[in-house]
CSV table of N, CA and C in Angstrom, one decimal:
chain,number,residue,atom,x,y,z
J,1,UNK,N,120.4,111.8,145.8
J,1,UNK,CA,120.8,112.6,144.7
J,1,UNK,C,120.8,111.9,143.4
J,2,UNK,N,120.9,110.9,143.3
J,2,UNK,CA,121.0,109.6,142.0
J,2,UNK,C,119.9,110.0,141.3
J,3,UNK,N,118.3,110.4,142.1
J,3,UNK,CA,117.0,111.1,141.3
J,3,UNK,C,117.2,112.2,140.4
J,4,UNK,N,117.9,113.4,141.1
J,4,UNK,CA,118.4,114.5,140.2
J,4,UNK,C,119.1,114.1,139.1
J,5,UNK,N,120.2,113.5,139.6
J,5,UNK,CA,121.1,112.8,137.5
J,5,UNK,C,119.6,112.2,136.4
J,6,UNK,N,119.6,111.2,137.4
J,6,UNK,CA,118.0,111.0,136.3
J,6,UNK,C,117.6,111.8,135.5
J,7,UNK,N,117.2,112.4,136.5
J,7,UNK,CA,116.0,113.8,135.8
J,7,UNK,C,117.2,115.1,134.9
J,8,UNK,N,117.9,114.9,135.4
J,8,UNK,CA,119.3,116.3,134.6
J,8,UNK,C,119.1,115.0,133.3
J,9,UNK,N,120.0,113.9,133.2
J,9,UNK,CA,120.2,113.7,132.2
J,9,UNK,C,119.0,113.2,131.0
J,10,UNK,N,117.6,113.0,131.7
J,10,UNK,CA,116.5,112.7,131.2
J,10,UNK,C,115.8,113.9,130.3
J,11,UNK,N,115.8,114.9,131.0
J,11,UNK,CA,115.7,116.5,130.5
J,11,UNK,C,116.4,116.8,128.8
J,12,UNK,N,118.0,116.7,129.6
J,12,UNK,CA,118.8,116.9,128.3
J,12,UNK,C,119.0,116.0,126.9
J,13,UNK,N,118.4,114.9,127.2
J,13,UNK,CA,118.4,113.8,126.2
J,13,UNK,C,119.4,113.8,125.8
J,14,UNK,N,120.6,113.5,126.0
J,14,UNK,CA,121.7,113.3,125.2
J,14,UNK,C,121.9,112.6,124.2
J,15,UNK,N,122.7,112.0,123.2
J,15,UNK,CA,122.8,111.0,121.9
J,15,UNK,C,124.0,110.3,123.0
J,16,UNK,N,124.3,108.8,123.1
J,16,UNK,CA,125.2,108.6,123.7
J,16,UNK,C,126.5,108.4,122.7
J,17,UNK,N,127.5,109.0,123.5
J,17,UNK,CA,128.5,109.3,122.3
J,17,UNK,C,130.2,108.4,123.1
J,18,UNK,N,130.6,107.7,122.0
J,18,UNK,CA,131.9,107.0,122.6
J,18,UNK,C,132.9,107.7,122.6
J,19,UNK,N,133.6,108.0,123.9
J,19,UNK,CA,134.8,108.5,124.1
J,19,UNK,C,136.0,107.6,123.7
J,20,UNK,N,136.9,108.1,122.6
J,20,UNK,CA,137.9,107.4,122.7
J,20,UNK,C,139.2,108.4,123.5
J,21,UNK,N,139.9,107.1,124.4
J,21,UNK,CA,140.7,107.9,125.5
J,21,UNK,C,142.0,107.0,125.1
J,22,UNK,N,143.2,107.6,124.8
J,22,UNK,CA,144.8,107.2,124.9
J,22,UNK,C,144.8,107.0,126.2
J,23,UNK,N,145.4,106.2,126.8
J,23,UNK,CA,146.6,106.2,128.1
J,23,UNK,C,147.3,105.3,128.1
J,24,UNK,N,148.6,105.1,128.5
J,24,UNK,CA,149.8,104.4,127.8
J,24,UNK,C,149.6,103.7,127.1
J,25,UNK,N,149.4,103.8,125.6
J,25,UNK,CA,149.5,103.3,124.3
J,25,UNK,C,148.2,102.8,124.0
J,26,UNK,N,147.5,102.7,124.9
J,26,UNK,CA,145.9,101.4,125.0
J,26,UNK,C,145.2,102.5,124.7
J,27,UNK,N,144.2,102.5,123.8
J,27,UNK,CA,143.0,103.1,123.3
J,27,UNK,C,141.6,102.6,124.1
J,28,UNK,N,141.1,103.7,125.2
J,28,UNK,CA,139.9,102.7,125.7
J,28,UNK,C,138.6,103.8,125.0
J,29,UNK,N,137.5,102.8,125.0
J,29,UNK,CA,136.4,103.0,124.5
J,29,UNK,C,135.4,103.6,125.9
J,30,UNK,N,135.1,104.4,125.8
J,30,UNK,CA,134.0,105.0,127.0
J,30,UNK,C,132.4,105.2,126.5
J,31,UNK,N,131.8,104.6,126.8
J,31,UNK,CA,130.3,105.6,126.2
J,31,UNK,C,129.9,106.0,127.5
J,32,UNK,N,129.1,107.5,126.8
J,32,UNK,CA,128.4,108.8,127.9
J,32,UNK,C,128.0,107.7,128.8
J,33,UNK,N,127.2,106.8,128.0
J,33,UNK,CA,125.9,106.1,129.4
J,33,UNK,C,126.7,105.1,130.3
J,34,UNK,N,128.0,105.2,130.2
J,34,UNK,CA,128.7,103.9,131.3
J,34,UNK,C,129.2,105.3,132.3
J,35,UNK,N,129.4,106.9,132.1
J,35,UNK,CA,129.9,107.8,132.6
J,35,UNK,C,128.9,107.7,133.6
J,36,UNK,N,127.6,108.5,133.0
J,36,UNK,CA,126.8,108.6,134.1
J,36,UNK,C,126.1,107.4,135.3
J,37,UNK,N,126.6,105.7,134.4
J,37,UNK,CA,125.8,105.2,135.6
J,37,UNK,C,127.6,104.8,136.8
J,38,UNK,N,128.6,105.5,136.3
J,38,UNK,CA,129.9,105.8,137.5
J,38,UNK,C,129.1,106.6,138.3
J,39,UNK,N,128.7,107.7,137.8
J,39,UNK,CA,128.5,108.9,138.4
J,39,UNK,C,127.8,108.8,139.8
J,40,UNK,N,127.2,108.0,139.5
J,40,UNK,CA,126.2,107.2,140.4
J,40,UNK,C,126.3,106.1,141.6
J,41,UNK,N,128.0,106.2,141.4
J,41,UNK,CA,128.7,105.3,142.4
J,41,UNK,C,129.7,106.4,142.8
J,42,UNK,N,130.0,107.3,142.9
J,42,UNK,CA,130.7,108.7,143.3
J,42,UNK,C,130.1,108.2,145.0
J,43,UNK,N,130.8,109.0,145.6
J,43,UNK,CA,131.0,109.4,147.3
J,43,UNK,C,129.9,110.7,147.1
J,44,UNK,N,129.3,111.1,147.9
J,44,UNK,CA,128.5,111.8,148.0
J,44,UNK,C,129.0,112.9,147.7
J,45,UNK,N,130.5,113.2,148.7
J,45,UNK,CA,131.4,114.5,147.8
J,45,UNK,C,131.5,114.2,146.5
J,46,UNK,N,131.8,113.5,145.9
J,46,UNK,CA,132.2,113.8,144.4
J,46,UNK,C,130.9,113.8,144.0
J,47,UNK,N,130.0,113.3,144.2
J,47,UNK,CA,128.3,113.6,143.4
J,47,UNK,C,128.2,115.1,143.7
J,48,UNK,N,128.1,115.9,144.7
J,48,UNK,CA,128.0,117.4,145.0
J,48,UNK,C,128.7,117.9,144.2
J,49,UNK,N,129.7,117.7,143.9
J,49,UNK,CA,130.8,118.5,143.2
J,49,UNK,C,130.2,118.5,141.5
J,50,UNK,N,130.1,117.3,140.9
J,50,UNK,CA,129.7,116.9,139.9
J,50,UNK,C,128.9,117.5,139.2
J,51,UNK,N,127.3,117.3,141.0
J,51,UNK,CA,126.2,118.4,140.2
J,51,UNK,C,126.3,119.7,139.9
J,52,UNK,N,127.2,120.4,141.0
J,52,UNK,CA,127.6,121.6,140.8
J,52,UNK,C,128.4,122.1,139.4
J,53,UNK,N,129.1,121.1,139.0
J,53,UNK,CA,129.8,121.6,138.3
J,53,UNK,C,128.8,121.4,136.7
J,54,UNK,N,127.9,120.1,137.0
J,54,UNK,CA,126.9,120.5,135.7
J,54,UNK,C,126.0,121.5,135.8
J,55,UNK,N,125.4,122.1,137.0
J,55,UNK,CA,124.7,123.0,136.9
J,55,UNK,C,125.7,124.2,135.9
J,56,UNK,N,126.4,124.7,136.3
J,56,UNK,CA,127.1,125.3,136.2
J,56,UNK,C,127.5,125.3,134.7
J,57,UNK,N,127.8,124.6,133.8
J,57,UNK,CA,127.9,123.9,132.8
J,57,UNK,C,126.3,124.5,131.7
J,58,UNK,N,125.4,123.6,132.8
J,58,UNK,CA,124.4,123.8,132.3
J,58,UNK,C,123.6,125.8,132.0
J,59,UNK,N,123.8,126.4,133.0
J,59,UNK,CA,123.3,127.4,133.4
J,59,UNK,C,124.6,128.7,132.4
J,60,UNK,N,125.7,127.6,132.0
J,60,UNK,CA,125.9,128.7,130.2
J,60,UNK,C,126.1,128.2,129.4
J,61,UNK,N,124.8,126.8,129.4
J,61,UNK,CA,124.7,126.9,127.7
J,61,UNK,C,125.8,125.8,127.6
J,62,UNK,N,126.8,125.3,128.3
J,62,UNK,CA,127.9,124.6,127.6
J,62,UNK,C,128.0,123.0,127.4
J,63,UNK,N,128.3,122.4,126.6
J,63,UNK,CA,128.4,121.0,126.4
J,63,UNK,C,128.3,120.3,127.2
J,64,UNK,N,127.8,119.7,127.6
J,64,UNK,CA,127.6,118.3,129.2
J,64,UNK,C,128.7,117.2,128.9
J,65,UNK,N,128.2,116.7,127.0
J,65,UNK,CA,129.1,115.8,127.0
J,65,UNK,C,131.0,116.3,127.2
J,66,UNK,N,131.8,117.4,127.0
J,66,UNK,CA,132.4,117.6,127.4
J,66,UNK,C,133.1,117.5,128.5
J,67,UNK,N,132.1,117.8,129.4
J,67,UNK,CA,132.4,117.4,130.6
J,67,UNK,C,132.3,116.0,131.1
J,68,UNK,N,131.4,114.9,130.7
J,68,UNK,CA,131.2,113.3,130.8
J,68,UNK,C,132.7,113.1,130.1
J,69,UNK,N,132.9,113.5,128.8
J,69,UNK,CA,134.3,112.9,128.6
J,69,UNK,C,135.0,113.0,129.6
J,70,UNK,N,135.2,114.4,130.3
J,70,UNK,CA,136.8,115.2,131.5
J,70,UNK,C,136.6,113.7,132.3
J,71,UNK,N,135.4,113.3,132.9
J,71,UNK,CA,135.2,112.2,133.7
J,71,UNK,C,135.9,111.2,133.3
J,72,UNK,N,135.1,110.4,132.2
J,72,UNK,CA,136.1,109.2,131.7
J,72,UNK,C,137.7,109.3,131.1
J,73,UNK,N,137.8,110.6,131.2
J,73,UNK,CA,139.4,110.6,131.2
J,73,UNK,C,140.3,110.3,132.5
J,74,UNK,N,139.3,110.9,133.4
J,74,UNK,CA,139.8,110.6,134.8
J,74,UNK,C,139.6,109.0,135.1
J,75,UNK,N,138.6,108.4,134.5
J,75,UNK,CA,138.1,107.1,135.2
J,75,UNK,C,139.4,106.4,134.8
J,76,UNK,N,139.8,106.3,133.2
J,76,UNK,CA,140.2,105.5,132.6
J,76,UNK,C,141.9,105.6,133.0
J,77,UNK,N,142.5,107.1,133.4
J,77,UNK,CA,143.8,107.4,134.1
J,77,UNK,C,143.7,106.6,135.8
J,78,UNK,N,142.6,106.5,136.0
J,78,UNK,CA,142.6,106.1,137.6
J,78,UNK,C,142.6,104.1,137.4
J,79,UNK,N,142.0,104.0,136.6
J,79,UNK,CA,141.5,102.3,136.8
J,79,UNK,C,143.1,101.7,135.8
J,80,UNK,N,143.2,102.3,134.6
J,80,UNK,CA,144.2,101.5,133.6
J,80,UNK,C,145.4,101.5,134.0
């Protein structure tokens, strides 16, 4: 499945853009391209879910980066 991100996020050319995330008082810095190569350490459930949820994303038009942020908000809530 790691081939499909490739090619999804190769397609879309994104600009990589730094997320800034609060969680208890610490300001962390995220960029898109540290999101997607997580993405790529996901459990095969969460990659399924992932893709689905970009297709889905993708198929009306709606911001990807949006959703790469929802991610590193979760990363940054789970690791910090």
């Amino acid at each position: 499945m790691d081939k499909w991100f490739d090619t999804f996020f190769e397609e879309k050319d994104l600009p990589v853009k730094t997320f800034e995330i609060e969680h208890h008082g610490t300001i962390h810095l995220i960029d898109s391209d540290f999101v997607i190569k997580l993405i790529k350490t996901c459990s095969a459930e969460e990659k399924k879910a992932i893709k689905e949820m970009l297709i889905r994303i993708d198929f009306r038009n709606g911001d990807v980066n949006d959703y790469l942020h929802h991610l590193a908000v979760g990363y940054v809530k789970t690791h910090f």
